[in-house]
Coordinates of C-alpha atoms in Angstrom, one line a residue:
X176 CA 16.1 15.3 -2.3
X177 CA 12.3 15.1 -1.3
X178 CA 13.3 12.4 0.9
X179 CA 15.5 14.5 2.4
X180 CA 13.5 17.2 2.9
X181 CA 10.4 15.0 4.1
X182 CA 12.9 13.5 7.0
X183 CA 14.1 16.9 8.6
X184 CA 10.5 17.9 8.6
X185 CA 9.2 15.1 10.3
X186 CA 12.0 15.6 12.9
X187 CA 11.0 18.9 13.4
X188 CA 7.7 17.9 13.9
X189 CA 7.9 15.6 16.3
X190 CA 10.0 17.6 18.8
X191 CA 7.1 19.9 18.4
X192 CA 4.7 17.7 18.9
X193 CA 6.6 16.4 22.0
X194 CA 6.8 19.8 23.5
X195 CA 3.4 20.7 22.9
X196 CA 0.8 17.6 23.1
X197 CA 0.5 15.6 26.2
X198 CA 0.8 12.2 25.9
X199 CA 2.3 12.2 22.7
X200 CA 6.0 11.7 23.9
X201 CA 5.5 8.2 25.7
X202 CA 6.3 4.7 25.2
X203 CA 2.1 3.9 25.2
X204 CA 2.1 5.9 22.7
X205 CA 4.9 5.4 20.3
X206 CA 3.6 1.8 20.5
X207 CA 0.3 3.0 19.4
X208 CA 1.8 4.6 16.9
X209 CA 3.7 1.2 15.5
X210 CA 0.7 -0.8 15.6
X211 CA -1.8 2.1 13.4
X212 CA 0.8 2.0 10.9
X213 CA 1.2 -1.4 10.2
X214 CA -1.4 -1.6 7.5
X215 CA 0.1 1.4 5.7
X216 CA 3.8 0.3 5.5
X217 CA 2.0 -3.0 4.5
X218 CA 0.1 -1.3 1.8
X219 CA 3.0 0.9 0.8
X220 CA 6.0 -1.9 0.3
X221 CA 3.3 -3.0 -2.4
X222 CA 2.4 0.2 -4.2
X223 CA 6.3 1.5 -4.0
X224 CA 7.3 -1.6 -6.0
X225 CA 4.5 -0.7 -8.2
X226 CA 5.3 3.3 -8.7
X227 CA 9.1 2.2 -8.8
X228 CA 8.3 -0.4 -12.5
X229 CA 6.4 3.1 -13.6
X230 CA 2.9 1.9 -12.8
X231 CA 0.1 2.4 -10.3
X232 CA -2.4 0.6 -8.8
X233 CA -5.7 2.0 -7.7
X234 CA -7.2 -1.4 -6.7
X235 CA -4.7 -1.6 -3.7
X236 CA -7.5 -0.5 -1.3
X237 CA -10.3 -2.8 -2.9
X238 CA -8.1 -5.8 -2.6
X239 CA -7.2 -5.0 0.8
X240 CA -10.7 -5.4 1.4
X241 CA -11.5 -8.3 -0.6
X242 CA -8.8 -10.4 0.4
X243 CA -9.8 -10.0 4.0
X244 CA -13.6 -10.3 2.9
X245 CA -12.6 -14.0 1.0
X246 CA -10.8 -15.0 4.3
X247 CA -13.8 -14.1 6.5
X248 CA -15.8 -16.0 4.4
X249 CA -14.1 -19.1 4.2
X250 CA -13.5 -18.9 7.9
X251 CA -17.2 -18.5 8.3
X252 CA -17.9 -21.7 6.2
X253 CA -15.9 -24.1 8.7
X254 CA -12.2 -24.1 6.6
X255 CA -9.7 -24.2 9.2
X256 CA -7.8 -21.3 9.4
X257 CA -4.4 -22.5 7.5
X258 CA -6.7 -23.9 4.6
X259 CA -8.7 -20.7 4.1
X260 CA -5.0 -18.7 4.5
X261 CA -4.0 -20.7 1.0
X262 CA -7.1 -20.2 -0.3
X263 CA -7.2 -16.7 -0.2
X264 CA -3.6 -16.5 -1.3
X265 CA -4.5 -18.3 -4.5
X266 CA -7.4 -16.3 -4.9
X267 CA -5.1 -13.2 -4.6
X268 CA -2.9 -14.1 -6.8
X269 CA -4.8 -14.3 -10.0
X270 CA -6.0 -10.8 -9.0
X271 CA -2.7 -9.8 -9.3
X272 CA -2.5 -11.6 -12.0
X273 CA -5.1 -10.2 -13.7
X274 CA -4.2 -6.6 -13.3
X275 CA -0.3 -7.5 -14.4
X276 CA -2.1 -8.8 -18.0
X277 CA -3.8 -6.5 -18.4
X278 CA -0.9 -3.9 -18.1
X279 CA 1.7 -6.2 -19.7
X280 CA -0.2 -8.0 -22.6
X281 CA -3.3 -6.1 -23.1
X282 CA -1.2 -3.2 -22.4
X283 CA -3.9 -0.9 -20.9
X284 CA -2.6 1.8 -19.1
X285 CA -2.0 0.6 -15.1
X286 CA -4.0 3.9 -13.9
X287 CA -7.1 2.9 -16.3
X288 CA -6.4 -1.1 -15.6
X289 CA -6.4 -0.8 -11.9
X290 CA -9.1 1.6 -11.7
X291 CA -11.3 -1.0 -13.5
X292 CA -10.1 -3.6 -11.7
X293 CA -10.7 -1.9 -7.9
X294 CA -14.5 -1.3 -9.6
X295 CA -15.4 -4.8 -10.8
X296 CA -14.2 -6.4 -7.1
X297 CA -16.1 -4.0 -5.1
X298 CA -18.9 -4.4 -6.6
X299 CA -18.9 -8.3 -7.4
X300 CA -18.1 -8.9 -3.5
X301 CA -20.8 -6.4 -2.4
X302 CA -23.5 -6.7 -4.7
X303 CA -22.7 -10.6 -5.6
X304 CA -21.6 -11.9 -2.3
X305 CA -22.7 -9.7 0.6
X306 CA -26.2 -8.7 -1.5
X307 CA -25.9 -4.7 -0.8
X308 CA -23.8 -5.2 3.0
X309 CA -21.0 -2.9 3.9
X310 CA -19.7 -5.0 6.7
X311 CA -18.8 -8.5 7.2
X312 CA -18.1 -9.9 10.4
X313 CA -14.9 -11.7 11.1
X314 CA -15.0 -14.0 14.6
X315 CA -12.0 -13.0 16.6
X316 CA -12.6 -16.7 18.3
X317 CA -10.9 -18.0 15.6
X318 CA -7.7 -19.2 16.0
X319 CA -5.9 -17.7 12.5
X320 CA -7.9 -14.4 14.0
X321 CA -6.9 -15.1 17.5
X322 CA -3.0 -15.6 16.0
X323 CA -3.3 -12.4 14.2
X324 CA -4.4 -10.1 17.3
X325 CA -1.6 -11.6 19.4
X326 CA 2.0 -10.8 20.6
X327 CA 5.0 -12.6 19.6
X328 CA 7.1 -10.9 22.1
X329 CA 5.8 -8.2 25.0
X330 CA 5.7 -5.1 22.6
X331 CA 5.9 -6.9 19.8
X332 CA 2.6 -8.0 18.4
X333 CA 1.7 -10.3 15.2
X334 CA 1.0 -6.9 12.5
X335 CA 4.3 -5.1 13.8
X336 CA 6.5 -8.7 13.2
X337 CA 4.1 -8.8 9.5
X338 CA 5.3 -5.3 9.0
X339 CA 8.7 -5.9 9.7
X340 CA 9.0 -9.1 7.8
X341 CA 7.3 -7.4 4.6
X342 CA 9.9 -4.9 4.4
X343 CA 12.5 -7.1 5.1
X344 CA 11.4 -9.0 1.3
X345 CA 10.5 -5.4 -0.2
X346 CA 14.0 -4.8 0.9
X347 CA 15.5 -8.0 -0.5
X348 CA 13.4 -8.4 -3.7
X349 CA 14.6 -4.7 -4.8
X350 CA 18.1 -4.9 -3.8
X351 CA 19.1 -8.5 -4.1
X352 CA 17.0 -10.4 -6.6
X353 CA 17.3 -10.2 -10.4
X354 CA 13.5 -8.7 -10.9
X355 CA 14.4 -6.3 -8.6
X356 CA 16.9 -4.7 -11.3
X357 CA 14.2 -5.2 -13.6
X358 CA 11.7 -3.2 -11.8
X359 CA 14.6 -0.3 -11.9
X360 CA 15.0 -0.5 -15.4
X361 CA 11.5 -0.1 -16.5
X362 CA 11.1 2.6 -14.5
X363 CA 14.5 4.5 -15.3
X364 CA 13.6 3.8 -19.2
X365 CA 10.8 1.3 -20.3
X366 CA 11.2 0.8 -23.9
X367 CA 14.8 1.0 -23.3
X368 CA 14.5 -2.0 -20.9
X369 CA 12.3 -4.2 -23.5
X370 CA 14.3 -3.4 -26.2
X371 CA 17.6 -4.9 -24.3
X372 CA 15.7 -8.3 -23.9
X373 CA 14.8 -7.6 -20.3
X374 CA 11.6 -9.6 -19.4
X375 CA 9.3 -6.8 -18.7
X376 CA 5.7 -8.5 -19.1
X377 CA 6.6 -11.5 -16.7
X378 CA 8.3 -8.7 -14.1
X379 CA 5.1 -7.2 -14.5
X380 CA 3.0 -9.9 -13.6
X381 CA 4.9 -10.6 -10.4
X382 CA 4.9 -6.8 -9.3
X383 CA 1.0 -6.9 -9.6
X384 CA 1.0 -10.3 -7.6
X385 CA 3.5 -8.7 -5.3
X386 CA 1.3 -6.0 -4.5
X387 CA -2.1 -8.0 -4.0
X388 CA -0.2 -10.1 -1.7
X389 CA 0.7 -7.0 0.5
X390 CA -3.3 -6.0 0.3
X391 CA -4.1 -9.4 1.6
X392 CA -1.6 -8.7 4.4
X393 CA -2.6 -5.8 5.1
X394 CA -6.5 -6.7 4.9
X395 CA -6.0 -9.5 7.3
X396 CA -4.3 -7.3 9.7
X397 CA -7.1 -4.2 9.8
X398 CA -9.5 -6.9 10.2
X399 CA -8.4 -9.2 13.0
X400 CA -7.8 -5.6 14.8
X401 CA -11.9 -4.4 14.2
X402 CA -13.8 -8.1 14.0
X403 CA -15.2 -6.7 10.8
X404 CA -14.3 -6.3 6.8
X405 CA -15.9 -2.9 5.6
X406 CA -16.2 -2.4 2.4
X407 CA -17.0 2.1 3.2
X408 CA -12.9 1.8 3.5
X409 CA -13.1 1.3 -0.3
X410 CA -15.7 4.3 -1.5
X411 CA -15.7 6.0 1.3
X412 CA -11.7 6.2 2.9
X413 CA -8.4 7.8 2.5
X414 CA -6.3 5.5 2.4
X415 CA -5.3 4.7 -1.1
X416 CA -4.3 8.6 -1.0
X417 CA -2.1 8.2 2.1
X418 CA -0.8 5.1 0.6
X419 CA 0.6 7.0 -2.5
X420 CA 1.3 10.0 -0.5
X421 CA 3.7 7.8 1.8
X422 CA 5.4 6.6 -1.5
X423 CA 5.9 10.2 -3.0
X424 CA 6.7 12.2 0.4
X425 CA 9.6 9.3 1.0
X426 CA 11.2 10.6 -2.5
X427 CA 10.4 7.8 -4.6
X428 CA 9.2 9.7 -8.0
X429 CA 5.7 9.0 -9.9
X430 CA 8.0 8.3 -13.1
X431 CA 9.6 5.5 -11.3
X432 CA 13.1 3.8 -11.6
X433 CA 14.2 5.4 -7.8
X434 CA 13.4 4.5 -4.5
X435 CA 13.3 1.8 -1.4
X436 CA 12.5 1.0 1.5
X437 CA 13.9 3.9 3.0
X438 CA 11.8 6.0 1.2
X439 CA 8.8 3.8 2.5
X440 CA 9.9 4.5 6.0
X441 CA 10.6 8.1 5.8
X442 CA 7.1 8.5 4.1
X443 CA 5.4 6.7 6.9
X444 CA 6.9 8.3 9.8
X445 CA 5.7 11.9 8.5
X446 CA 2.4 10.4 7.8
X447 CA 2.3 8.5 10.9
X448 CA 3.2 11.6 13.1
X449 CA 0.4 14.0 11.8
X450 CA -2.4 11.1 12.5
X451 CA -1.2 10.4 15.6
X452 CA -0.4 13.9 16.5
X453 CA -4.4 14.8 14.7
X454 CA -6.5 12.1 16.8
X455 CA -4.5 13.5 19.8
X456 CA -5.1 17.1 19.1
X457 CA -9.5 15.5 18.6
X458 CA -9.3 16.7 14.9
X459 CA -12.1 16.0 12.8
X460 CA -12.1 13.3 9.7
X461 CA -12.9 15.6 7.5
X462 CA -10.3 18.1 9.0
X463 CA -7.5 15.4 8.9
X464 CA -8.2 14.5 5.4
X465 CA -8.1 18.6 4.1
X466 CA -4.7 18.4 5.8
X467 CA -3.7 15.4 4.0
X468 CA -4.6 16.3 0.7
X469 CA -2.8 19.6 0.7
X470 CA 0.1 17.8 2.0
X471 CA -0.4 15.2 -0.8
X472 CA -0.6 18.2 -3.7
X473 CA 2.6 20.0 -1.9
X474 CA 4.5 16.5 -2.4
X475 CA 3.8 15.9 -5.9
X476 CA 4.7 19.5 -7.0
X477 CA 7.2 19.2 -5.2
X478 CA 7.9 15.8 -7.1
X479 CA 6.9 17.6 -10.4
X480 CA 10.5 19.6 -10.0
X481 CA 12.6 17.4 -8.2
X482 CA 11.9 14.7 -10.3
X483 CA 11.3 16.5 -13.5
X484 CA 10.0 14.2 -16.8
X485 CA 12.5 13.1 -19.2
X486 CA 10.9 13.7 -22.6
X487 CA 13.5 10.9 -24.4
X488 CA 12.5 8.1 -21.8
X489 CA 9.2 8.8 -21.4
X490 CA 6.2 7.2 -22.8
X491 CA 3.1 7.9 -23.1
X492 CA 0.4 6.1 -20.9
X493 CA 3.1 4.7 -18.8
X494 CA 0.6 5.0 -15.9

């Protein structure tokens, strides 16, 4: 229903926007408009596959960062570009890892897990490996850099075709593959689906690894786009909030167990249309993030009804 809603609004807005912004009804700019938002479908395939099991993950953001931050430095240190891609897969992985153990077997709650988690990598890369830096640099004369900042097609560059492609297994893993009814299950009733036999703490592990393999993505993409890896996007940005408000405005509930990709999509174009249409219209950071966060309290109010708690499947410190 939020879905729903969230589509005809963004409709709306746009054939507003159209009528009353120059420039924002334009090929340039709907292109623009693709290429901004690559990062954040990237981001949000991860954290909807998340949300949908019933968990969250707060460390989304820091592993975006750090993933691109491990490439940089292994690019920096002479590994061809291929090598330091598997590298910083690997490296990735166990952080997923990590965060799916400490949900599954340790069973800390994911909200408390994942906070931990985004704490202990920000500060190990910034105070252990870039000794107090914000910024790393990452040499766009590289050729895994150059690859990333190129087009496949004309219109069609490298992040939108890595956007497209990380849907299109989103899309696949949910609907198609046998963890993918897993994921459903422990989100429509948890206990219900580890009583039945289903194996929960292995899904678990792979949703987390799933996730930090979408951060990598998306890390790799934001930074072949600025040169640099800056680690302010962590403390200081808003994009773990946009990331969850994509999720929730697209109808997929914080309890979990509903949702896809269409819900990704329908949550990106709204958010997608009020940045584009905000940097158009010169409004401030500050301004654009007041208007996001009311937007992100409306949707999960609106959530809170629509999507209302079931006291017999619930459990406590689910998140």
């Amino acid at each position: 229903m939020l879905g729903t809603v969230v589509l005809v609004a963004t409709v709306l807005l746009v054939l507003v926007f159209a009528a009353t912004i120059d420039g924002f009804a334009t090929l340039g700019n709907l292109r623009v408009v693709l290429s901004n938002s690559a990062s954040l479908v990237i981001l949000s395939c991860g954290m909807a596959v998340v949300i949908i099991s019933r968990g969250l993950d707060l460390s989304l953001i820091a592993q975006m960062v750090a993933g691109a931050a491990t490439f940089s430095i292994l690019i920096n240190v002479g590994l061809s570009g291929p090598g330091a891609f598997a590298l910083t897969v690997f490296v990735m992985a166990l952080v997923g890892l990590v965060n799916g153990w400490l949900t599954a077997y340790a069973e800390i709650p994911a909200i408390l897990a994942t906070l931990a988690s985004a704490m202990l990598i920000t500060g190990f890369f910034r105070f252990g490996i870039l000794r107090g830096e914000y910024l790393l640099l990452l040499p766009k004369s590289n050729p895994a850099v150059a690859f990333l900042s190129a087009s496949v097609l004309p219109g069609l560059t490298v992040p939108v075709m890595l956007m497209a492609m990380t849907l299109a297994t989103t899309w696949l893993l949910l609907r198609y593959s046998i963890p993918g009814r897993t994921i459903y299950a422990m989100g429509d009733n948890f206990q219900a689906a580890r009583l039945t036999g289903l194996p929960v703490r292995t899904t678990t592990l792979m949703i987390y690894v799933f996730a930090a393999l979408t951060a990598l993505i998306a890390g790799l993409v934001v930074a072949s786009a600025s040169g640099t890896v800056d680690f302010r996007t962590v403390t200081n940005g808003s994009l773990l909030f946009e990331v969850i408000l994509v999720v929730v405005l697209g109808g997929i509930p914080l309890r979990g167990g509903r949702g896809g990709v269409s819900s990704i999509l329908i949550g990106v174009a709204l958010i997608a249309v009020l940045r584009n249409a905000m940097t158009l219209l010169d409004f401030s950071t500050q301004t654009q993030d007041v208007l996001k966060g009311l937007v992100l309290i409306t949707a999960i109010v609106a959530d809170r009804y629509l999507n209302p708690r079931d006291t017999e499947t619930d459990t406590v410190g689910d998140l």
